Coordinates of N, CA, C and O in Angstrom, one line a residue:
X3 N -16.2 -9.0 -11.5 CA -16.7 -9.3 -10.2 C -16.7 -7.9 -9.4 O -16.1 -6.9 -9.8
X4 N -17.5 -7.9 -8.3 CA -17.7 -6.7 -7.5 C -17.2 -6.9 -6.1 O -17.0 -8.1 -5.6
X5 N -16.9 -5.8 -5.4 CA -16.6 -5.8 -4.0 C -17.7 -5.0 -3.3 O -18.4 -4.2 -3.9
X6 N -17.8 -5.3 -2.0 CA -18.7 -4.5 -1.2 C -17.9 -3.6 -0.2 O -16.9 -4.1 0.4
X7 N -18.4 -2.5 0.1 CA -18.0 -1.6 1.2 C -19.1 -1.5 2.1 O -20.2 -1.1 1.8
X8 N -18.9 -1.9 3.4 CA -20.0 -2.0 4.4 C -19.6 -1.1 5.6 O -18.4 -1.1 6.1
X9 N -20.5 -0.3 6.1 CA -20.3 0.5 7.2 C -20.8 -0.2 8.5 O -21.8 -0.9 8.4
X10 N -20.2 0.0 9.6 CA -20.7 -0.5 10.9 C -22.0 0.1 11.2 O -22.3 1.3 10.9
X11 N -22.9 -0.7 11.8 CA -24.2 -0.1 12.2 C -24.1 0.7 13.6 O -23.0 1.0 14.0
X12 N -25.2 0.9 14.2 CA -25.3 1.8 15.4 C -24.3 1.3 16.5 O -24.0 0.1 16.7
X13 N -23.7 2.4 17.2 CA -22.7 2.1 18.2 C -23.2 2.6 19.6 O -24.1 3.4 19.7
X14 N -22.5 2.2 20.6 CA -22.7 2.7 22.0 C -21.9 4.0 22.1 O -20.6 4.0 22.1
X15 N -22.6 5.1 22.2 CA -21.9 6.4 22.3 C -21.5 6.7 23.7 O -22.4 6.6 24.6
X16 N -20.2 6.8 24.0 CA -19.7 7.1 25.3 C -18.7 8.2 25.3 O -17.6 7.9 24.8
X17 N -19.0 9.4 25.7 CA -18.1 10.5 25.7 C -16.8 10.2 26.5 O -15.8 10.9 26.2
X18 N -16.8 9.3 27.4 CA -15.6 9.0 28.2 C -14.7 8.0 27.5 O -13.6 7.7 28.0
X19 N -15.1 7.4 26.4 CA -14.3 6.4 25.7 C -13.9 7.0 24.3 O -14.7 7.6 23.6
X20 N -12.6 6.8 23.9 CA -12.2 7.3 22.6 C -13.0 6.7 21.5 O -13.4 5.5 21.5
X21 N -13.4 7.5 20.5 CA -14.4 7.1 19.5 C -13.9 5.8 18.8 O -14.7 4.9 18.5
X22 N -12.6 5.7 18.5 CA -12.2 4.4 17.8 C -12.4 3.2 18.6 O -12.5 2.0 18.1
X23 N -12.6 3.3 19.9 CA -12.9 2.2 20.8 C -14.3 1.9 21.1 O -14.7 1.0 21.8
X24 N -15.2 2.7 20.5 CA -16.7 2.5 20.7 C -17.0 1.1 20.1 O -16.5 0.8 19.0
X25 N -17.9 0.4 20.7 CA -18.4 -0.9 20.2 C -19.8 -0.7 19.7 O -20.4 0.3 19.7
X26 N -20.3 -1.8 19.1 CA -21.7 -1.8 18.6 C -22.7 -1.7 19.7 O -22.5 -2.3 20.8
X27 N -23.8 -1.0 19.5 CA -24.9 -1.1 20.4 C -25.7 -2.4 20.2 O -25.4 -3.2 19.3
X28 N -26.6 -2.7 21.1 CA -27.4 -3.9 20.9 C -28.2 -3.9 19.6 O -28.2 -4.9 18.9
X29 N -28.7 -2.7 19.2 CA -29.4 -2.6 17.9 C -28.4 -2.8 16.8 O -28.7 -3.5 15.8
X30 N -27.2 -2.2 16.9 CA -26.2 -2.4 15.8 C -25.8 -3.9 15.6 O -25.7 -4.4 14.5
X31 N -25.6 -4.6 16.8 CA -25.2 -6.0 16.7 C -26.4 -6.8 16.1 O -26.1 -7.8 15.4
X32 N -27.6 -6.5 16.5 CA -28.8 -7.2 16.0 C -28.9 -7.1 14.5 O -29.1 -8.0 13.8
X33 N -28.6 -5.9 14.0 CA -28.7 -5.6 12.5 C -27.6 -6.4 11.8 O -27.8 -7.0 10.7
X34 N -26.4 -6.5 12.4 CA -25.3 -7.2 11.8 C -25.7 -8.7 11.7 O -25.4 -9.4 10.8
X35 N -26.3 -9.2 12.8 CA -26.7 -10.6 12.8 C -27.8 -10.9 11.8 O -27.8 -12.0 11.2
X36 N -28.7 -10.0 11.6 CA -29.7 -10.1 10.6 C -29.1 -10.3 9.2 O -29.4 -11.2 8.4
X37 N -28.1 -9.4 9.0 CA -27.5 -9.4 7.7 C -26.7 -10.7 7.5 O -26.6 -11.3 6.4
X38 N -26.1 -11.2 8.6 CA -25.2 -12.4 8.5 C -25.9 -13.7 8.0 O -25.3 -14.6 7.6
X39 N -27.3 -13.6 8.1 CA -28.0 -14.8 7.7 C -28.4 -14.8 6.2 O -29.0 -15.7 5.7
X40 N -28.0 -13.7 5.5 CA -28.4 -13.6 4.1 C -27.4 -14.3 3.2 O -26.2 -14.4 3.5
X41 N -27.8 -14.7 2.0 CA -26.9 -15.5 1.1 C -25.6 -14.8 0.7 O -24.6 -15.4 0.6
X42 N -25.7 -13.4 0.5 CA -24.5 -12.7 0.1 C -23.4 -12.7 1.2 O -22.2 -12.7 0.8
X43 N -23.8 -12.8 2.4 CA -22.8 -12.9 3.5 C -22.2 -14.3 3.5 O -21.0 -14.4 3.7
X44 N -23.0 -15.3 3.4 CA -22.5 -16.6 3.4 C -21.5 -16.9 2.3 O -20.7 -17.8 2.4
X45 N -21.7 -16.1 1.2 CA -20.8 -16.3 0.0 C -19.4 -15.6 0.2 O -18.5 -15.9 -0.6
X46 N -19.3 -14.8 1.2 CA -18.0 -14.0 1.3 C -16.9 -15.0 1.6 O -17.0 -15.9 2.4
X47 N -15.7 -14.7 1.0 CA -14.5 -15.5 1.2 C -13.4 -14.7 1.8 O -12.4 -15.2 2.2
X48 N -13.6 -13.4 1.8 CA -12.6 -12.5 2.4 C -13.3 -11.2 3.0 O -14.1 -10.6 2.3
X49 N -12.9 -10.9 4.2 CA -13.5 -9.7 4.9 C -12.3 -8.9 5.4 O -11.4 -9.4 6.1
X50 N -12.2 -7.6 5.0 CA -11.1 -6.7 5.3 C -11.7 -5.6 6.2 O -12.7 -4.9 5.7
X51 N -11.2 -5.4 7.4 CA -11.8 -4.5 8.3 C -10.9 -3.4 8.8 O -9.7 -3.6 8.9
X52 N -11.5 -2.3 9.1 CA -10.8 -1.2 9.8 C -10.4 -1.8 11.2 O -11.0 -2.8 11.7
X53 N -9.4 -1.2 11.8 CA -9.0 -1.7 13.1 C -9.8 -1.1 14.3 O -9.6 -1.4 15.4
X54 N -10.8 -0.2 14.0 CA -11.6 0.3 15.0 C -12.6 -0.8 15.6 O -13.1 -1.6 14.8
X55 N -12.9 -0.7 16.9 CA -13.6 -1.8 17.5 C -15.0 -2.0 16.9 O -15.3 -3.2 16.6
X56 N -15.7 -1.0 16.5 CA -17.1 -1.2 15.9 C -17.0 -1.9 14.6 O -17.9 -2.6 14.2
X57 N -16.0 -1.6 13.8 CA -15.8 -2.3 12.5 C -15.4 -3.7 12.7 O -16.0 -4.6 12.0
X58 N -14.5 -4.0 13.6 CA -14.1 -5.4 13.9 C -15.3 -6.2 14.4 O -15.5 -7.4 14.0
X59 N -16.1 -5.6 15.3 CA -17.2 -6.4 15.8 C -18.2 -6.7 14.7 O -18.8 -7.8 14.6
X60 N -18.4 -5.7 13.8 CA -19.3 -6.0 12.6 C -18.7 -7.1 11.7 O -19.4 -8.0 11.3
X61 N -17.4 -7.0 11.5 CA -16.8 -8.0 10.6 C -16.9 -9.4 11.2 O -17.1 -10.4 10.5
X62 N -16.7 -9.5 12.5 CA -16.7 -10.8 13.2 C -18.1 -11.4 13.1 O -18.2 -12.7 12.9
X63 N -19.1 -10.6 13.2 CA -20.5 -11.2 13.1 C -20.7 -11.7 11.7 O -21.3 -12.8 11.5
X64 N -20.3 -10.9 10.7 CA -20.5 -11.4 9.3 C -19.7 -12.6 9.0 O -20.1 -13.5 8.2
X65 N -18.5 -12.7 9.6 CA -17.6 -13.9 9.4 C -18.1 -15.1 10.0 O -17.7 -16.2 9.6
X66 N -19.0 -15.0 11.0 CA -19.5 -16.2 11.7 C -20.2 -17.2 10.8 O -20.0 -18.4 10.9
X67 N -20.9 -16.7 9.8 CA -21.7 -17.6 8.9 C -20.9 -17.9 7.7 O -21.0 -19.0 7.1
X68 N -20.0 -17.0 7.2 CA -19.3 -17.3 6.0 C -18.0 -18.1 6.2 O -17.5 -18.7 5.3
X69 N -17.5 -18.0 7.4 CA -16.2 -18.6 7.7 C -15.0 -17.9 7.1 O -13.9 -18.4 7.2
X70 N -15.3 -16.7 6.5 CA -14.2 -16.0 5.9 C -13.2 -15.5 7.0 O -13.6 -15.1 8.1
X71 N -11.9 -15.5 6.7 CA -11.0 -14.9 7.6 C -11.1 -13.4 7.6 O -11.4 -12.8 6.6
X72 N -10.8 -12.7 8.7 CA -10.8 -11.3 8.8 C -9.4 -10.7 8.8 O -8.6 -11.2 9.5
X73 N -9.2 -9.8 7.9 CA -7.9 -9.1 7.9 C -8.1 -7.7 8.4 O -9.1 -7.0 8.1
X74 N -7.2 -7.2 9.2 CA -7.3 -5.9 9.8 C -6.4 -5.0 9.1 O -5.1 -5.2 9.0
X75 N -6.9 -3.9 8.6 CA -6.0 -2.9 7.9 C -6.2 -1.5 8.7 O -7.2 -0.9 8.6
X76 N -5.1 -1.1 9.3 CA -5.1 0.1 10.1 C -5.5 1.3 9.3 O -6.3 2.2 9.8
X77 N -5.1 1.4 8.1 CA -5.3 2.6 7.2 C -6.7 2.8 6.8 O -7.1 3.8 6.2
X78 N -7.6 1.8 7.2 CA -9.0 2.0 6.8 C -9.8 2.7 7.9 O -11.1 2.8 7.8
X79 N -9.2 3.2 8.9 CA -9.9 3.9 10.0 C -10.7 5.1 9.5 O -10.4 5.6 8.4
X80 N -11.6 5.6 10.3 CA -12.4 6.7 10.0 C -11.5 8.0 9.9 O -10.4 8.0 10.4
X81 N -12.1 9.1 9.3 CA -11.3 10.3 9.3 C -10.9 10.7 10.7 O -11.7 10.6 11.7
X82 N -9.6 11.1 10.9 CA -9.1 11.3 12.2 C -9.7 12.6 12.8 O -9.4 13.7 12.3
X83 N -10.5 12.5 13.8 CA -11.2 13.6 14.5 C -10.7 13.8 15.9 O -11.4 14.5 16.7
X84 N -9.6 13.2 16.2 CA -9.1 13.3 17.6 C -8.8 14.7 18.1 O -8.8 14.9 19.3
X85 N -8.5 15.6 17.2 CA -8.2 16.9 17.6 C -9.3 17.6 18.4 O -9.0 18.5 19.3
X86 N -10.5 17.3 18.1 CA -11.6 17.9 18.9 C -12.2 17.0 19.9 O -13.0 17.4 20.8
X87 N -11.9 15.7 19.8 CA -12.5 14.7 20.8 C -14.0 14.6 20.5 O -14.5 15.0 19.4
X88 N -14.7 14.1 21.4 CA -16.2 13.8 21.3 C -16.9 15.1 21.1 O -16.7 16.1 21.8
X89 N -17.8 15.1 20.1 CA -18.7 16.2 19.9 C -20.1 15.7 20.0 O -20.5 14.7 19.4
X90 N -21.0 16.4 20.7 CA -22.4 16.0 20.8 C -23.0 15.9 19.4 O -22.6 16.7 18.5
X91 N -24.0 15.0 19.1 CA -24.5 14.8 17.8 C -24.8 16.1 17.0 O -24.4 16.2 15.8
X92 N -25.5 17.1 17.5 CA -25.8 18.3 16.7 C -24.5 19.0 16.2 O -24.4 19.5 15.1
X93 N -23.5 19.1 17.2 CA -22.3 19.8 16.8 C -21.5 18.9 15.8 O -20.8 19.5 14.9
X94 N -21.5 17.6 16.0 CA -20.8 16.7 15.1 C -21.4 16.9 13.6 O -20.6 16.9 12.7
X95 N -22.7 16.9 13.5 CA -23.3 17.0 12.2 C -22.9 18.3 11.5 O -22.6 18.3 10.3
X96 N -22.8 19.4 12.2 CA -22.3 20.6 11.6 C -20.9 20.5 11.2 O -20.5 21.0 10.2
X97 N -20.1 19.9 12.1 CA -18.6 19.7 11.8 C -18.5 18.8 10.5 O -17.6 19.1 9.7
X98 N -19.3 17.8 10.4 CA -19.2 16.9 9.3 C -19.6 17.6 8.0 O -19.0 17.4 6.9
X99 N -20.6 18.5 8.1 CA -21.0 19.3 6.9 C -19.8 20.1 6.4 O -19.5 20.2 5.2
X100 N -19.1 20.7 7.4 CA -18.0 21.6 7.1 C -16.8 20.7 6.5 O -16.2 21.1 5.5
X101 N -16.6 19.6 7.0 CA -15.5 18.7 6.6 C -15.7 18.3 5.1 O -14.7 18.4 4.3
X102 N -16.9 18.0 4.7 CA -17.1 17.6 3.3 C -17.2 18.9 2.4 O -16.8 18.8 1.2
X103 N -17.6 20.0 2.9 CA -17.7 21.2 2.1 C -16.4 21.9 1.9 O -16.2 22.7 0.9
X104 N -15.4 21.6 2.7 CA -14.1 22.2 2.6 C -13.0 21.1 2.6 O -12.2 21.0 3.6
X105 N -13.0 20.3 1.6 CA -12.1 19.1 1.6 C -10.6 19.3 1.7 O -9.9 18.5 2.1
X106 N -10.2 20.5 1.3 CA -8.7 20.8 1.3 C -8.3 21.6 2.6 O -7.2 22.0 2.7
X107 N -9.3 21.7 3.5 CA -9.0 22.4 4.8 C -9.3 21.5 6.0 O -10.0 20.5 5.8
X108 N -8.7 21.8 7.1 CA -8.9 21.0 8.3 C -9.9 21.7 9.3 O -9.7 22.9 9.5
X109 N -10.8 20.9 9.7 CA -11.8 21.4 10.7 C -11.1 21.3 12.1 O -11.1 20.2 12.7
X110 N -10.6 22.4 12.6 CA -10.0 22.4 14.0 C -9.1 21.3 14.3 O -9.1 20.7 15.3
X111 N -8.3 21.0 13.3 CA -7.2 19.9 13.5 C -7.6 18.5 13.0 O -6.8 17.6 13.0
X112 N -8.8 18.4 12.4 CA -9.2 17.1 11.9 C -8.4 16.8 10.6 O -7.9 17.7 10.0
X113 N -8.2 15.5 10.3 CA -7.7 15.1 9.1 C -8.5 15.7 7.9 O -9.7 15.7 8.0
X114 N -7.8 16.2 6.9 CA -8.6 16.8 5.8 C -9.3 15.8 5.0 O -8.8 14.6 4.9
X115 N -10.4 16.1 4.4 CA -11.1 15.1 3.6 C -10.3 14.6 2.4 O -10.3 13.4 2.1
X116 N -9.5 15.5 1.8 CA -8.7 15.0 0.6 C -7.6 14.0 1.1 O -7.3 13.0 0.4
X117 N -7.1 14.1 2.3 CA -6.1 13.2 2.8 C -6.8 11.9 3.3 O -6.2 10.8 3.0
X118 N -7.9 12.0 3.9 CA -8.7 10.8 4.3 C -9.1 10.0 3.0 O -9.0 8.7 3.0
X119 N -9.5 10.7 2.0 CA -9.9 10.0 0.8 C -8.7 9.3 0.1 O -8.8 8.1 -0.3
X120 N -7.5 10.0 0.0 CA -6.4 9.3 -0.5 C -6.0 8.1 0.3 O -5.6 7.0 -0.3
X121 N -6.1 8.2 1.6 CA -5.7 7.0 2.4 C -6.6 5.8 2.2 O -6.2 4.7 2.1
X122 N -8.0 6.0 2.2 CA -8.9 4.9 2.0 C -8.8 4.3 0.6 O -8.8 3.1 0.5
X123 N -8.6 5.2 -0.4 CA -8.5 4.7 -1.7 C -7.2 3.8 -1.8 O -7.2 2.7 -2.4
X124 N -6.1 4.3 -1.3 CA -4.8 3.5 -1.3 C -5.0 2.2 -0.6 O -4.4 1.2 -1.0
X125 N -5.7 2.2 0.5 CA -5.8 1.0 1.3 C -6.6 -0.1 0.6 O -6.2 -1.2 0.5
X126 N -7.7 0.4 0.0 CA -8.5 -0.6 -0.8 C -7.8 -1.1 -2.0 O -7.8 -2.3 -2.3
X127 N -7.1 -0.2 -2.7 CA -6.4 -0.6 -3.9 C -5.3 -1.6 -3.6 O -5.1 -2.6 -4.3
X128 N -4.6 -1.4 -2.4 CA -3.5 -2.3 -2.1 C -4.1 -3.7 -1.8 O -3.4 -4.7 -2.2
X129 N -5.3 -3.8 -1.3 CA -5.9 -5.1 -1.1 C -6.3 -5.7 -2.4 O -6.0 -6.9 -2.7
X130 N -7.0 -4.9 -3.2 CA -7.5 -5.5 -4.5 C -6.4 -5.8 -5.5 O -6.6 -6.7 -6.3
X131 N -5.3 -5.1 -5.4 CA -4.2 -5.4 -6.3 C -3.7 -6.9 -6.1 O -3.0 -7.4 -7.1
X132 N -3.9 -7.5 -5.0 CA -3.4 -8.8 -4.7 C -4.5 -9.8 -4.4 O -4.3 -10.9 -3.9
X133 N -5.7 -9.4 -4.9 CA -6.9 -10.2 -4.6 C -7.3 -11.0 -5.8 O -7.3 -10.5 -7.0
X134 N -7.8 -12.2 -5.6 CA -8.4 -13.0 -6.7 C -9.8 -12.5 -7.0 O -10.7 -12.7 -6.1
X135 N -10.0 -11.9 -8.1 CA -11.3 -11.3 -8.4 C -12.5 -12.2 -8.3 O -13.7 -11.7 -8.0
X136 N -12.4 -13.5 -8.4 CA -13.5 -14.4 -8.3 C -13.9 -14.7 -6.9 O -15.0 -15.3 -6.7
X137 N -13.2 -14.3 -5.9 CA -13.5 -14.5 -4.5 C -14.3 -13.3 -4.0 O -13.8 -12.2 -3.9
X138 N -15.5 -13.5 -3.5 CA -16.3 -12.4 -3.0 C -15.6 -11.8 -1.8 O -15.2 -12.5 -0.9
X139 N -15.5 -10.5 -1.8 CA -14.8 -9.7 -0.8 C -15.6 -8.6 -0.3 O -16.4 -8.0 -1.0
X140 N -15.5 -8.3 1.0 CA -16.2 -7.1 1.6 C -15.2 -6.4 2.5 O -14.3 -6.9 3.2
X141 N -15.3 -5.0 2.4 CA -14.5 -4.1 3.2 C -15.5 -3.6 4.3 O -16.6 -3.2 4.0
X142 N -15.1 -3.7 5.6 CA -15.9 -3.2 6.6 C -15.3 -2.0 7.3 O -14.2 -2.0 7.8
X143 N -16.0 -0.9 7.3 CA -15.4 0.4 7.8 C -16.4 1.4 8.3 O -17.3 1.0 9.0
X144 N -16.3 2.6 7.8 CA -17.0 3.7 8.4 C -17.6 4.6 7.3 O -17.2 4.7 6.2
X145 N -18.6 5.4 7.8 CA -19.4 6.2 6.9 C -18.6 7.4 6.2 O -18.8 7.6 5.1
X146 N -17.8 8.0 7.0 CA -17.1 9.2 6.4 C -16.1 8.8 5.3 O -16.2 9.3 4.2
X147 N -15.2 7.9 5.6 CA -14.3 7.4 4.6 C -15.0 6.6 3.5 O -14.5 6.6 2.3
X148 N -16.1 5.9 3.9 CA -16.8 5.2 2.9 C -17.4 6.1 1.9 O -17.4 5.8 0.7
X149 N -17.9 7.3 2.3 CA -18.5 8.3 1.4 C -17.4 8.8 0.5 O -17.6 9.0 -0.7
X150 N -16.2 9.1 1.1 CA -15.1 9.6 0.3 C -14.7 8.6 -0.8 O -14.3 8.9 -1.9
X151 N -14.7 7.3 -0.4 CA -14.3 6.2 -1.4 C -15.4 6.2 -2.5 O -15.0 6.1 -3.7
X152 N -16.6 6.3 -2.1 CA -17.7 6.2 -3.1 C -17.6 7.4 -4.1 O -17.8 7.2 -5.3
X153 N -17.3 8.6 -3.6 CA -17.1 9.8 -4.4 C -16.0 9.5 -5.4 O -16.1 9.8 -6.6
X154 N -14.9 8.9 -5.0 CA -13.7 8.6 -5.8 C -14.1 7.6 -6.9 O -13.8 7.8 -8.1
X155 N -14.8 6.5 -6.5 CA -15.1 5.5 -7.5 C -16.1 6.0 -8.5 O -16.0 5.6 -9.7
X156 N -17.0 6.9 -8.2 CA -17.9 7.4 -9.1 C -17.4 8.6 -9.9 O -18.1 9.2 -10.7
X157 N -16.1 9.0 -9.6 CA -15.5 10.1 -10.4 C -16.1 11.4 -10.0 O -16.2 12.4 -10.9
X158 N -16.7 11.6 -8.8 CA -17.3 12.8 -8.4 C -16.4 13.6 -7.4 O -15.5 13.0 -6.8
X159 N -16.7 14.9 -7.3 CA -16.0 15.7 -6.3 C -16.5 15.3 -4.9 O -17.6 14.7 -4.8
X160 N -15.7 15.6 -3.9 CA -16.1 15.2 -2.5 C -17.3 16.0 -2.2 O -17.4 17.2 -2.3
X161 N -18.3 15.3 -1.7 CA -19.6 15.9 -1.3 C -20.3 15.0 -0.3 O -20.4 13.8 -0.5
X162 N -20.9 15.7 0.7 CA -21.7 14.9 1.6 C -23.1 14.4 1.0 O -23.8 13.6 1.6
X163 N -23.4 14.9 -0.1 CA -24.6 14.5 -0.8 C -24.6 13.0 -1.1 O -25.6 12.3 -1.3
X164 N -23.3 12.4 -1.1 CA -23.2 10.9 -1.4 C -23.1 10.2 0.0 O -22.8 9.0 0.0
X165 N -23.3 10.8 1.1 CA -23.2 10.2 2.4 C -24.3 9.1 2.6 O -25.4 9.2 2.0
X166 N -24.0 8.1 3.5 CA -25.0 7.1 3.8 C -26.2 7.6 4.6 O -26.1 8.7 5.2
X167 N -27.3 6.9 4.6 CA -28.4 7.3 5.4 C -28.0 7.2 6.9 O -27.1 6.5 7.3
X168 N -28.8 7.8 7.8 CA -28.4 7.8 9.2 C -28.5 6.4 9.8 O -29.2 5.5 9.3
X169 N -27.7 6.1 10.8 CA -27.7 4.9 11.5 C -26.6 3.9 11.2 O -26.3 3.0 11.9
X170 N -26.0 4.2 10.0 CA -24.9 3.3 9.6 C -25.4 1.9 9.2 O -26.6 1.7 9.0
X171 N -24.5 0.9 9.1 CA -24.9 -0.4 8.7 C -25.4 -0.5 7.2 O -26.4 -1.2 6.9
X172 N -24.8 0.3 6.4 CA -25.2 0.3 4.9 C -24.0 -0.2 4.1 O -22.9 -0.3 4.5
X173 N -24.3 -0.5 2.8 CA -23.3 -0.9 1.9 C -23.5 -0.4 0.5 O -24.6 0.0 0.2
X174 N -22.4 -0.4 -0.2 CA -22.5 -0.2 -1.7 C -21.6 -1.2 -2.4 O -20.6 -1.7 -1.8
X175 N -21.9 -1.5 -3.6 CA -21.1 -2.4 -4.4 C -20.3 -1.7 -5.5 O -20.9 -0.7 -6.0
X176 N -19.1 -2.1 -5.8 CA -18.4 -1.5 -6.9 C -17.6 -2.5 -7.7 O -17.3 -3.6 -7.2
X177 N -17.2 -2.2 -8.9 CA -16.5 -3.1 -9.8 C -15.0 -3.2 -9.4 O -14.3 -2.1 -9.4
X178 N -14.5 -4.4 -9.1 CA -13.1 -4.6 -8.8 C -12.3 -4.2 -10.0 O -11.3 -3.5 -9.9
X179 N -12.7 -4.6 -11.2 CA -11.8 -4.4 -12.4 C -11.7 -2.9 -12.7 O -10.6 -2.4 -12.9
X180 N -12.8 -2.2 -12.6 CA -12.8 -0.7 -13.0 C -12.0 0.0 -11.9 O -11.4 1.0 -12.2
X181 N -12.2 -0.4 -10.6 CA -11.5 0.3 -9.6 C -10.0 0.1 -9.8 O -9.2 1.0 -9.6
X182 N -9.5 -1.1 -10.1 CA -8.1 -1.4 -10.3 C -7.5 -0.6 -11.5 O -6.3 -0.3 -11.5
X183 N -8.4 -0.3 -12.4 CA -7.9 0.5 -13.6 C -8.1 2.0 -13.4 O -7.8 2.8 -14.2
X184 N -8.5 2.4 -12.1 CA -8.7 3.8 -11.8 C -9.7 4.4 -12.7 O -9.7 5.6 -13.0
X185 N -10.7 3.6 -13.2 CA -11.8 4.1 -14.0 C -13.0 4.4 -13.2 O -13.4 3.6 -12.4
X186 N -13.6 5.6 -13.4 CA -14.8 5.9 -12.7 C -15.9 5.0 -13.1 O -16.1 4.6 -14.3
X187 N -16.6 4.5 -12.1 CA -17.7 3.6 -12.4 C -18.9 3.9 -11.4 O -18.6 4.2 -10.3
X188 N -20.1 3.6 -11.9 CA -21.2 3.8 -10.9 C -21.2 2.7 -9.9 O -20.8 1.6 -10.2
X189 N -21.7 3.0 -8.7 CA -21.9 2.0 -7.7 C -23.4 1.9 -7.5 O -24.2 2.8 -8.0
X190 N -23.8 0.9 -6.7 CA -25.2 0.9 -6.3 C -25.4 2.0 -5.2 O -24.4 2.4 -4.6
X191 N -26.6 2.4 -5.0 CA -26.8 3.3 -3.9 C -26.6 2.6 -2.5 O -26.6 1.4 -2.4
X192 N -26.3 3.4 -1.5 CA -26.3 2.9 -0.2 C -27.5 2.1 0.1 O -28.6 2.5 -0.1
X193 N -27.3 0.9 0.7 CA -28.5 0.0 1.0 C -28.2 -0.6 2.4 O -27.1 -1.0 2.7
X194 N -29.3 -0.6 3.3 CA -29.1 -1.3 4.6 C -28.6 -2.7 4.4 O -29.1 -3.4 3.6
X195 N -27.6 -3.1 5.2 CA -27.0 -4.4 5.0 C -28.0 -5.5 5.2 O -27.8 -6.6 4.5
X196 N -29.0 -5.3 6.1 CA -29.9 -6.4 6.3 C -31.0 -6.6 5.3 O -31.8 -7.5 5.3
X197 N -31.0 -5.7 4.3 CA -32.0 -5.8 3.2 C -31.3 -6.1 1.8 O -32.0 -6.3 0.9
X198 N -30.0 -6.0 1.8 CA -29.3 -6.2 0.5 C -29.5 -7.7 0.1 O -29.3 -8.6 0.8
X199 N -29.8 -7.8 -1.2 CA -30.1 -9.2 -1.8 C -28.9 -9.7 -2.7 O -29.0 -10.8 -3.2
X200 N -27.9 -8.9 -2.8 CA -26.8 -9.3 -3.6 C -27.0 -9.2 -5.1 O -28.0 -8.7 -5.6

């Protein structure tokens, strides 16, 4: 069986609000609702979400049609960027490039990529170690740590080349069995959640 890792779609950017508290934009919520009507969402029996607002809002929309309970895992949060606070999009993109290119170093106090990767891998493993593999499961989180997770699963070095397309709201699928065995395995490419056919 496989698991899904899903990133939240577009958010309301507000420099006056801490990034973890940002919610979905109207477009982001619309995309999540589009996805929620697809067969793969209705089949979900377990949804595990980051504790950040945008991830929880995405998980709730997906859970509305599947009836799956939502579990909140604090350790699934995005890489900690609180040291710099909000960065305008052009500056953020440059910072993110640096973050992935120097995984063992901290960008002006950010959580290091290697530490964020270890955290998300451990969080997902802890869930799957006690999960019934026949039950369809989805993890709902963020693009940065999602990319780090994908790099780990595929046995690749940390690289932004494996990052999701702009806008968020993408997913990839991976093997539960191979992940539990710490075996590198290919995943599907990032796919917009509202076009995934399962």
